[in-house]
Amino acid sequence: MTALIICEKPSVAKKIANALGKPKKKSIDGVPYYELERDGKKIIVASAVGHLFTLVENENNEFGKYPIFDIKWVPASVDKGKEYVNKYIKALKKLSKEADEFYIATDWDIEGELIGYHALKYCCGREKAKRMRFSSLTKKEIVKAFENPDEIDYGLVDAGESRHILDWYFGINLSRALMNAIRAVNRWKTMSVGRVQGPALAFLTERELEIKKFIPKPYWVIEALLKDNLKAIHEKEKFWDEKEAKSVYEKIKDEKSAKVVEIKKTKRRIKPLPPFDLGTLQREAYSYFKISPKETQEIAQRLYERALISYPRSSSQKLPKDRKYLEDILNIIKNHPIYGKWAEKILEKNLKPVEGKKDDPAHPAIHIVDIPKEELSEKEKKIYDLIARRTLSAFWDNAEREYLNVKIDIKGEKFKLSGSRTVKEGWHEIYYFPKFDEIELPPLKKNDIIKVEKITITRKETQPPKRYTVASIIKELEKRGLGTKCLTAKTLIKVKIDNEIKYMEIEKLFELLNEKYKEKNIELAVNNKDIKCFSFNYKDEVESSFKFISRRKLEKDESVYRIEFEDGSFIEATEEHPILIYDNGDFRYVKANDLKKGMKTISFTDNKDFITKTISNIRKINYNGYVYDIINSEYLNFIANNIVVHNSTRAEIIDKLIKRGYVVDDGSLKVTDLGISVIETLKRFCPEIVDEKMTRDLEEKLEKIQFRKIKKDEVLDEAENKLRKILEEFKEKEEDVGTYLIKNLDATNKKAKIVGKCPKCGGDLILIRHKKSRFVGCSNYPECDVNYSLPDKGRIKIPNKVCNACKSPILKIGDREICINPECPLKQVEIKEEDRICPKCGAELILKKGVYGAFYGCSNYPKCKYTEPINKKEKEIVGKCPKCGGDLVVREGKFGKFIGCSNYPKCKYTEKLKENEKKENKKGEDKT
């Protein structure tokens, strides 16, 4: 009996083989695999290298043909740079021939299931295998997974395949459609847009245009500077009326004392933060170390593959329930020089960890499982340390904070100031990354008089909406689709405000949030007060953070339903709003207009016990007020009128938009003129392509495929039919699309080349590139002949800056920012008159001025291109070159000084400088 275990990567194969026995390493054409014996059975452990198969057209079609839906899975070696994949496919095919039994041991997620299944199907010719599932690569977990295998999850496989196929359908066909439109007007430009990227770019473009159109609104802030450098702000915070603000200021500006009228002191215990799920780890790593979400995931994956942490792509905030498992880990960690003392105390006092509300049926929260035995990179150390401290702090006691809120009166006007301090460090001693504000106030009591040093009034302006960052856009994209699922104004939302749980009408909750902005017909109120709502998670009621509440008017012909329950309660929702239903142990969402009498909804008692409420009646009602929705980034639902209702979420990373040049990331995401042009073109001629509703519907159906609620072929057929219709309409307008797109692209390209304004005629200074040169010239040439020469080498960027000295434009060439004006005062140097001869051709050297300032150049240019700086240092001659007889001179390079031939580059002879040898010897002695 021979068993073949298929892993996702070679490094994991090695870990699994070592855990199961004493393997012998072998290879097939350079591809490693491992053989071992266990319980009389021969075991072969081999691996893929990620996805071994990809999608291509089923037959060779003419260039640019679309639409194409006849596709097939083929070896990923068809992609440039992935030729190595063939070796792994051949190795698995060969090894499968001697195997009687097959195990899949890829990552336990949607992509891992697909990688393993494809390797099994296309390399081994099998459809079924045993499935090893594990959350860490410790020996104990691997052995347990091998001895207690599961089955392949074909729902995950179908969902994974469907996602890849849909991305191909939309990405390839839409990109070809755009490029063919440009070819129709006899131009060429590589263009691309995808199933999710199109709507995402449209959303970002909305924000970009909103920023460009933003008109700031003034407001006034009145502050009081008190004794001991204390600062109080008027309780109104922002005055929108200048007259009112100045009236208050004039009334109190000369006052020299304030009276304490109210003091509120509160103490708060802060529980340890729950162990990490992936999303929280990514946000914390970005917040504390500026490591991007994508890189954090990659680092965590490497730590997992080295058996230092548990599986990273987990959505759970709960550590394993197995105490023995945790104690085994803590007994390892107690030997660590830093974490050891905390691990030891946890073991001694048998401390129990806190856990968050999020759960994952496949994996526990991310936690450490071992101590590094090899050197980690700086970023790996940071991520490991973050996870280690978060894991251990979950076992620790509460931190305690004291808060002091003081109200003072200045001639009848109320001001407020606040202070806070840490009374007990608790878990914060271990996980110290969150910064607590330590604002000490002097001892104060009611009716105390405080000296006022100064009263100030400051005019400020509202700021445009901020651009999104790479981290924040992931959440924000989930919040699109606000216009379909909403609740009526009087719906009661269970919330937690200042540690007090209460029920509040959603319209009042909306008004309570003071930061608001509009997106088309939707108003968004920002939760900047850290109010919590409550959500449903695997039969538990959990606290959850929400970012926004949306408000809008009903759409034309949109209905509102009242759903009534047997206990007399009810909820009112728009026709499309999904309500969570409990059906024979299964949970599913049903839209309000599809609900039936007798269906059971999900609810909770005051003690947070899970119960169901039976629907007694459903009816349409007349309603013409605002409708509201909570935008909850943590869970797919929230509790309204004590019923669990859905809120729509969608997430997609926008890396492709950045790579395509549609968006740039310079700390925040800015849509380029090219990106705006593409979206304006698509919205004008083919709005369905950037319609979020279609994308959202497909995402929901992919989720249903995973849970076997809908068949894969149904979803793919529906998507194909929709896309065919869209592309047929697109083809009819192809030439118009191409003309409009090229017009926008040309304008964008021209704008991108503008360096600044011409000092002579006021025209645009344009960056011009020819095959053999590049320069800046006036757009009004030949009427205006202003031009500036540029160096032949170095990447050029236009930073849109001007020189402080001469007001000429600045360009960034390579790593240097330079003024393009050779006559700039900053470039003028005193030059001593002297005759200089070109060492290369013997002609006279003459003084020239360039973008970097003055220099000497050969008068025989362009035949001789020799140049040298004004203050050239003569090189030290130390001997003759043994290779060509030229002078040996001392040169300076990347790694310090060395000796080289003066006839370089014709002669490339070099040797070490003795000074460097002495230094190296000295370093060696120091190390010894």
PDB file of N, CA and C in Angstrom, residues 199 480-482 688-700:
ATOM      1  N   PRO A 199     -16.205  48.295 -11.351  1.00  0.00           N
ATOM      2  CA  PRO A 199     -17.003  48.983 -10.331  1.00  0.00           C
ATOM      3  C   PRO A 199     -16.145  49.647  -9.256  1.00  0.00           C
ATOM      4  N   ARG A 480     -20.450  49.278  -0.603  1.00  0.00           N
ATOM      5  CA  ARG A 480     -21.204  49.737  -1.776  1.00  0.00           C
ATOM      6  C   ARG A 480     -22.515  48.961  -1.883  1.00  0.00           C
ATOM      7  N   GLY A 481     -23.363  49.391  -2.753  1.00  0.00           N
ATOM      8  CA  GLY A 481     -24.660  48.740  -2.878  1.00  0.00           C
ATOM      9  C   GLY A 481     -25.601  49.216  -1.796  1.00  0.00           C
ATOM     10  N   LEU A 482     -25.500  50.512  -1.425  1.00  0.00           N
ATOM     11  CA  LEU A 482     -26.297  51.030  -0.316  1.00  0.00           C
ATOM     12  C   LEU A 482     -27.751  51.271  -0.711  1.00  0.00           C
ATOM     13  N   GLU A 688     -23.345  49.305 -17.815  1.00  0.00           N
ATOM     14  CA  GLU A 688     -23.479  48.014 -17.115  1.00  0.00           C
ATOM     15  C   GLU A 688     -22.127  47.463 -16.663  1.00  0.00           C
ATOM     16  N   ILE A 689     -21.060  47.802 -17.403  1.00  0.00           N
ATOM     17  CA  ILE A 689     -19.738  47.250 -17.101  1.00  0.00           C
ATOM     18  C   ILE A 689     -19.254  47.692 -15.712  1.00  0.00           C
ATOM     19  N   VAL A 690     -19.639  48.902 -15.309  1.00  0.00           N
ATOM     20  CA  VAL A 690     -19.173  49.396 -14.009  1.00  0.00           C
ATOM     21  C   VAL A 690     -20.309  49.395 -12.975  1.00  0.00           C
ATOM     22  N   ASP A 691     -21.370  48.638 -13.265  1.00  0.00           N
ATOM     23  CA  ASP A 691     -22.512  48.575 -12.350  1.00  0.00           C
ATOM     24  C   ASP A 691     -22.190  47.655 -11.183  1.00  0.00           C
ATOM     25  N   GLU A 692     -22.226  48.215  -9.976  1.00  0.00           N
ATOM     26  CA  GLU A 692     -21.907  47.420  -8.781  1.00  0.00           C
ATOM     27  C   GLU A 692     -22.939  46.337  -8.498  1.00  0.00           C
ATOM     28  N   LYS A 693     -24.184  46.577  -8.878  1.00  0.00           N
ATOM     29  CA  LYS A 693     -25.254  45.631  -8.551  1.00  0.00           C
ATOM     30  C   LYS A 693     -24.974  44.266  -9.180  1.00  0.00           C
ATOM     31  N   MET A 694     -24.524  44.275 -10.445  1.00  0.00           N
ATOM     32  CA  MET A 694     -24.230  43.011 -11.112  1.00  0.00           C
ATOM     33  C   MET A 694     -23.086  42.283 -10.402  1.00  0.00           C
ATOM     34  N   THR A 695     -22.045  43.016 -10.054  1.00  0.00           N
ATOM     35  CA  THR A 695     -20.913  42.408  -9.351  1.00  0.00           C
ATOM     36  C   THR A 695     -21.338  41.859  -7.993  1.00  0.00           C
ATOM     37  N   ARG A 696     -22.159  42.638  -7.291  1.00  0.00           N
ATOM     38  CA  ARG A 696     -22.608  42.217  -5.964  1.00  0.00           C
ATOM     39  C   ARG A 696     -23.440  40.938  -6.045  1.00  0.00           C
ATOM     40  N   ASP A 697     -24.343  40.872  -7.045  1.00  0.00           N
ATOM     41  CA  ASP A 697     -25.173  39.680  -7.221  1.00  0.00           C
ATOM     42  C   ASP A 697     -24.320  38.443  -7.479  1.00  0.00           C
ATOM     43  N   LEU A 698     -23.265  38.604  -8.294  1.00  0.00           N
ATOM     44  CA  LEU A 698     -22.382  37.469  -8.587  1.00  0.00           C
ATOM     45  C   LEU A 698     -21.645  37.015  -7.327  1.00  0.00           C
ATOM     46  N   GLU A 699     -21.188  37.967  -6.498  1.00  0.00           N
ATOM     47  CA  GLU A 699     -20.484  37.604  -5.259  1.00  0.00           C
ATOM     48  C   GLU A 699     -21.394  36.788  -4.344  1.00  0.00           C
ATOM     49  N   GLU A 700     -22.661  37.195  -4.251  1.00  0.00           N
ATOM     50  CA  GLU A 700     -23.606  36.476  -3.395  1.00  0.00           C
ATOM     51  C   GLU A 700     -23.842  35.063  -3.930  1.00  0.00           C
TER      52      GLU A 700
END
